[in-house]
Amino acid sequence: MIKYCANLSTLFPELPFLERFGAARSAGFGAVEVLFPYDHPVPDMLDMLGRNEQSLAMITCPPPNYTGGERGFAAVPGREARFQQDFRRTLRYAKALGAKHIHIMAGAAAGPDALATFVANLRWATAFAPEQSLTIEPMANIAVPGYFLNDYVQALEIIKEVRAPHLGIQFDTWHAFQIHGNVGDIWAHVKNYVTHVQFAQSPSRNSPDVAGDIDFTSFMKQIKKDGYKGWVSGEYTPDGLTGSSLNWKA
């Protein structure tokens, strides 16, 4: 059985943030994820999670959000101290909120030095937080120009080089299609290292029940057949009210 999760940073945007937990619960979501929870008091979020009997699947490191904030430092040479500072803060939030995964963002960088920096920082993070599940996610250049981690094959190679059992791949269908052009094929290549899945239709990053590039019926059947046991999170932009975009969950 697929365990569906709601990304509260993208779903239910028609509601104030704290009200989204209850809306997700009413829609049948027993787990949620929040990309950047740092602008909200931890006690308030804990109250919402407890009141709605929900698990927190994932938060993102570093704390700055997408509005004017850099998209990570983990692969940026010379920013190691900043990465460690931000990771410590994110880890405090993850522990306080019971977040299953922390997604570590690589940032804008390129070349051998960036690769060496990314591997070294991931080794530091996995050693610093041996009981915390960590993920890395390739992002398409069309969405995040210059982002270091922009290929799922590359992500798999990095995972194998770091060699930490609690470091996995965050598989996003939209990014996977934009990068590789075939979600099923790249899933088959990396599936044994995937610990968290996010989905949105391509090209417009909207609901999976909208016609587009990705056959979600086949994809969901495949991950179920492959025995994937992690969460599968809706990280898309609804066309209108979120409730009208949830037909795929029926």
GROMACS .gro file of C-alpha atoms in nm:
model
  250
    1MET     CA    1   0.000   0.000   0.000
    2ILE     CA    2   0.136   0.341  -0.096
    3LYS     CA    3   0.182   0.586   0.192
    4TYR     CA    4   0.077   0.926   0.060
    5CYS     CA    5   0.208   1.249   0.209
    6ALA     CA    6   0.110   1.613   0.156
    7ASN     CA    7   0.369   1.885   0.102
    8LEU     CA    8   0.225   2.176   0.297
    9SER     CA    9   0.460   2.421   0.129
   10THR     CA   10   0.282   2.366  -0.203
   11LEU     CA   11  -0.058   2.214  -0.124
   12PHE     CA   12  -0.347   2.403   0.039
   13PRO     CA   13  -0.198   2.747  -0.043
   14GLU     CA   14  -0.550   2.887  -0.011
   15LEU     CA   15  -0.517   2.845   0.368
   16PRO     CA   16  -0.291   3.000   0.633
   17PHE     CA   17   0.002   2.769   0.700
   18LEU     CA   18  -0.108   2.623   1.033
   19GLU     CA   19  -0.456   2.548   0.899
   20ARG     CA   20  -0.305   2.331   0.626
   21PHE     CA   21  -0.232   2.048   0.871
   22GLY     CA   22  -0.600   2.001   0.948
   23ALA     CA   23  -0.698   2.031   0.582
   24ALA     CA   24  -0.446   1.761   0.497
   25ARG     CA   25  -0.579   1.539   0.774
   26SER     CA   26  -0.935   1.588   0.647
   27ALA     CA   27  -0.814   1.483   0.302
   28GLY     CA   28  -0.674   1.162   0.450
   29PHE     CA   29  -0.304   1.248   0.483
   30GLY     CA   30  -0.138   1.091   0.785
   31ALA     CA   31   0.195   1.252   0.700
   32VAL     CA   32   0.304   1.594   0.580
   33GLU     CA   33   0.626   1.759   0.476
   34VAL     CA   34   0.732   2.122   0.508
   35LEU     CA   35   1.020   2.245   0.295
   36PHE     CA   36   1.124   2.533   0.518
   37PRO     CA   37   0.954   2.536   0.860
   38TYR     CA   38   1.185   2.794   1.015
   39ASP     CA   39   0.948   3.091   1.011
   40HIS     CA   40   0.695   2.909   1.229
   41PRO     CA   41   0.718   2.840   1.605
   42VAL     CA   42   0.802   2.479   1.681
   43PRO     CA   43   0.533   2.451   1.954
   44ASP     CA   44   0.263   2.559   1.708
   45MET     CA   45   0.370   2.301   1.451
   46LEU     CA   46   0.400   2.029   1.714
   47ASP     CA   47   0.048   2.113   1.828
   48MET     CA   48  -0.085   2.080   1.474
   49LEU     CA   49   0.099   1.752   1.415
   50GLY     CA   50  -0.029   1.608   1.742
   51ARG     CA   51  -0.382   1.735   1.706
   52ASN     CA   52  -0.407   1.584   1.358
   53GLU     CA   53  -0.215   1.266   1.441
   54GLN     CA   54   0.036   1.329   1.162
   55SER     CA   55   0.400   1.243   1.103
   56LEU     CA   56   0.644   1.497   0.959
   57ALA     CA   57   0.815   1.331   0.665
   58MET     CA   58   1.078   1.584   0.561
   59ILE     CA   59   1.229   1.928   0.608
   60THR     CA   60   1.504   2.095   0.406
   61CYS     CA   61   1.852   2.223   0.491
   62PRO     CA   62   1.958   2.504   0.478
   63PRO     CA   63   1.699   2.716   0.662
   64PRO     CA   64   1.671   3.010   0.413
   65ASN     CA   65   1.370   2.971   0.188
   66TYR     CA   66   1.358   3.009  -0.189
   67THR     CA   67   1.272   3.380  -0.171
   68GLY     CA   68   1.612   3.536  -0.198
   69GLY     CA   69   1.789   3.255  -0.017
   70GLU     CA   70   2.069   3.050  -0.168
   71ARG     CA   71   1.968   2.694  -0.248
   72GLY     CA   72   2.218   2.524  -0.028
   73PHE     CA   73   2.590   2.528   0.045
   74ALA     CA   74   2.686   2.161   0.068
   75ALA     CA   75   2.873   2.157  -0.264
   76VAL     CA   76   3.008   2.511  -0.252
   77PRO     CA   77   3.384   2.525  -0.180
   78GLY     CA   78   3.467   2.764   0.100
   79ARG     CA   79   3.118   2.751   0.255
   80GLU     CA   80   3.180   2.449   0.477
   81ALA     CA   81   3.139   2.647   0.800
   82ARG     CA   82   2.808   2.791   0.679
   83PHE     CA   83   2.688   2.445   0.579
   84GLN     CA   84   2.771   2.300   0.920
   85GLN     CA   85   2.606   2.592   1.097
   86ASP     CA   86   2.286   2.552   0.898
   87PHE     CA   87   2.285   2.175   0.929
   88ARG     CA   88   2.306   2.198   1.307
   89ARG     CA   89   2.007   2.432   1.311
   90THR     CA   90   1.807   2.209   1.077
   91LEU     CA   91   1.889   1.905   1.288
   92ARG     CA   92   1.752   2.079   1.598
   93TYR     CA   93   1.426   2.141   1.413
   94ALA     CA   94   1.415   1.784   1.284
   95LYS     CA   95   1.460   1.640   1.632
   96ALA     CA   96   1.206   1.876   1.788
   97LEU     CA   97   0.945   1.804   1.522
   98GLY     CA   98   1.021   1.436   1.470
   99ALA     CA   99   1.106   1.482   1.102
  100LYS     CA  100   1.193   1.154   0.932
  101HIS     CA  101   1.420   1.301   0.660
  102ILE     CA  102   1.640   1.605   0.617
  103HIS     CA  103   1.697   1.702   0.254
  104ILE     CA  104   2.045   1.850   0.213
  105MET     CA  105   2.065   2.104  -0.068
  106ALA     CA  106   2.386   2.116  -0.271
  107GLY     CA  107   2.374   2.474  -0.393
  108ALA     CA  108   2.512   2.636  -0.708
  109ALA     CA  109   2.857   2.501  -0.794
  110ALA     CA  110   3.042   2.299  -1.057
  111GLY     CA  111   3.356   2.098  -1.115
  112PRO     CA  112   3.579   1.856  -0.923
  113ASP     CA  113   3.622   2.087  -0.624
  114ALA     CA  114   3.246   2.109  -0.583
  115LEU     CA  115   3.214   1.730  -0.598
  116ALA     CA  116   3.488   1.685  -0.337
  117THR     CA  117   3.323   1.948  -0.115
  118PHE     CA  118   2.980   1.784  -0.146
  119VAL     CA  119   3.114   1.439  -0.059
  120ALA     CA  120   3.312   1.574   0.236
  121ASN     CA  121   3.015   1.768   0.373
  122LEU     CA  122   2.785   1.468   0.336
  123ARG     CA  123   3.037   1.251   0.519
  124TRP     CA  124   3.052   1.510   0.796
  125ALA     CA  125   2.672   1.532   0.819
  126THR     CA  126   2.617   1.157   0.822
  127ALA     CA  127   2.877   1.121   1.099
  128PHE     CA  128   2.738   1.416   1.297
  129ALA     CA  129   2.380   1.281   1.279
  130PRO     CA  130   2.413   0.901   1.263
  131GLU     CA  131   2.049   0.837   1.356
  132GLN     CA  132   1.891   1.095   1.121
  133SER     CA  133   1.781   0.996   0.771
  134LEU     CA  134   1.932   1.234   0.515
  135THR     CA  135   1.849   1.277   0.147
  136ILE     CA  136   1.993   1.446  -0.161
  137GLU     CA  137   1.778   1.544  -0.459
  138PRO     CA  138   1.889   1.616  -0.816
  139MET     CA  139   1.730   1.931  -0.957
  140ALA     CA  140   1.683   2.021  -1.321
  141ASN     CA  141   1.876   2.318  -1.456
  142ILE     CA  142   1.558   2.455  -1.609
  143ALA     CA  143   1.425   2.508  -1.256
  144VAL     CA  144   1.745   2.572  -1.061
  145PRO     CA  145   2.015   2.705  -1.294
  146GLY     CA  146   2.365   2.612  -1.187
  147TYR     CA  147   2.256   2.365  -0.921
  148PHE     CA  148   2.540   2.121  -0.862
  149LEU     CA  149   2.339   1.801  -0.823
  150ASN     CA  150   2.151   1.783  -1.152
  151ASP     CA  151   2.159   1.415  -1.250
  152TYR     CA  152   2.023   1.101  -1.083
  153VAL     CA  153   2.313   0.887  -1.201
  154GLN     CA  154   2.548   1.137  -1.039
  155ALA     CA  155   2.343   1.123  -0.719
  156LEU     CA  156   2.374   0.745  -0.710
  157GLU     CA  157   2.751   0.766  -0.756
  158ILE     CA  158   2.775   1.015  -0.469
  159ILE     CA  159   2.562   0.799  -0.241
  160LYS     CA  160   2.790   0.504  -0.309
  161GLU     CA  161   3.101   0.714  -0.246
  162VAL     CA  162   2.978   0.850   0.087
  163ARG     CA  163   2.876   0.500   0.197
  164ALA     CA  164   2.639   0.593   0.476
  165PRO     CA  165   2.329   0.373   0.517
  166HIS     CA  166   2.115   0.666   0.633
  167LEU     CA  167   2.186   0.878   0.323
  168GLY     CA  168   1.943   0.820   0.037
  169ILE     CA  169   1.801   0.971  -0.281
  170GLN     CA  170   1.496   1.194  -0.282
  171PHE     CA  171   1.318   1.108  -0.608
  172ASP     CA  172   1.107   1.386  -0.759
  173THR     CA  173   0.914   1.286  -1.071
  174TRP     CA  174   0.910   1.638  -1.217
  175HIS     CA  175   1.285   1.683  -1.186
  176ALA     CA  176   1.349   1.325  -1.301
  177PHE     CA  177   1.153   1.382  -1.621
  178GLN     CA  178   1.311   1.719  -1.691
  179ILE     CA  179   1.660   1.572  -1.646
  180HIS     CA  180   1.629   1.227  -1.799
  181GLY     CA  181   1.311   1.228  -2.006
  182ASN     CA  182   1.183   0.894  -1.874
  183VAL     CA  183   1.076   0.859  -1.513
  184GLY     CA  184   1.038   0.482  -1.520
  185ASP     CA  185   1.384   0.414  -1.657
  186ILE     CA  186   1.569   0.636  -1.412
  187TRP     CA  187   1.358   0.501  -1.124
  188ALA     CA  188   1.468   0.148  -1.217
  189HIS     CA  189   1.831   0.262  -1.207
  190VAL     CA  190   1.823   0.426  -0.862
  191LYS     CA  191   1.524   0.266  -0.684
  192ASN     CA  192   1.730   0.068  -0.433
  193TYR     CA  193   1.869   0.393  -0.294
  194VAL     CA  194   1.547   0.599  -0.289
  195THR     CA  195   1.415   0.679   0.059
  196HIS     CA  196   1.162   0.953  -0.025
  197VAL     CA  197   0.945   1.023  -0.330
  198GLN     CA  198   0.782   1.348  -0.441
  199PHE     CA  199   0.559   1.385  -0.743
  200ALA     CA  200   0.416   1.642  -0.980
  201GLN     CA  201   0.308   1.629  -1.342
  202SER     CA  202   0.532   1.762  -1.618
  203PRO     CA  203   0.565   2.014  -1.774
  204SER     CA  204   0.364   2.246  -1.547
  205ARG     CA  205   0.434   2.087  -1.206
  206ASN     CA  206   0.065   2.043  -1.138
  207SER     CA  207  -0.156   1.760  -1.018
  208PRO     CA  208  -0.081   1.407  -1.147
  209ASP     CA  209  -0.438   1.364  -1.266
  210VAL     CA  210  -0.380   1.639  -1.525
  211ALA     CA  211  -0.266   1.516  -1.865
  212GLY     CA  212   0.106   1.556  -1.916
  213ASP     CA  213   0.437   1.385  -1.980
  214ILE     CA  214   0.429   1.135  -1.693
  215ASP     CA  215   0.212   0.823  -1.672
  216PHE     CA  216   0.142   0.825  -1.300
  217THR     CA  217  -0.075   0.516  -1.304
  218SER     CA  218   0.217   0.313  -1.434
  219PHE     CA  219   0.466   0.484  -1.204
  220MET     CA  220   0.264   0.418  -0.890
  221LYS     CA  221   0.212   0.057  -0.990
  222GLN     CA  222   0.584   0.019  -1.049
  223ILE     CA  223   0.700   0.160  -0.716
  224LYS     CA  224   0.444  -0.058  -0.540
  225LYS     CA  225   0.563  -0.364  -0.732
  226ASP     CA  226   0.923  -0.279  -0.645
  227GLY     CA  227   0.838  -0.281  -0.276
  228TYR     CA  228   0.907   0.085  -0.207
  229LYS     CA  229   0.796   0.147   0.150
  230GLY     CA  230   0.864   0.518   0.204
  231TRP     CA  231   0.629   0.813   0.167
  232VAL     CA  232   0.508   0.938  -0.169
  233SER     CA  233   0.449   1.309  -0.137
  234GLY     CA  234   0.240   1.542  -0.348
  235GLU     CA  235   0.467   1.839  -0.419
  236TYR     CA  236   0.275   2.017  -0.692
  237THR     CA  237   0.090   2.341  -0.755
  238PRO     CA  238  -0.288   2.287  -0.756
  239ASP     CA  239  -0.495   2.438  -1.034
  240GLY     CA  240  -0.744   2.605  -0.802
  241LEU     CA  241  -0.845   2.472  -0.462
  242THR     CA  242  -0.633   2.181  -0.345
  243GLY     CA  243  -0.933   1.961  -0.268
  244SER     CA  244  -1.031   1.957  -0.634
  245SER     CA  245  -0.685   1.832  -0.730
  246LEU     CA  246  -0.691   1.515  -0.518
  247ASN     CA  247  -0.874   1.279  -0.752
  248TRP     CA  248  -0.552   1.080  -0.792
  249LYS     CA  249  -0.577   0.982  -0.425
  250ALA     CA  250  -0.919   0.818  -0.457
   0.00000   0.00000   0.00000
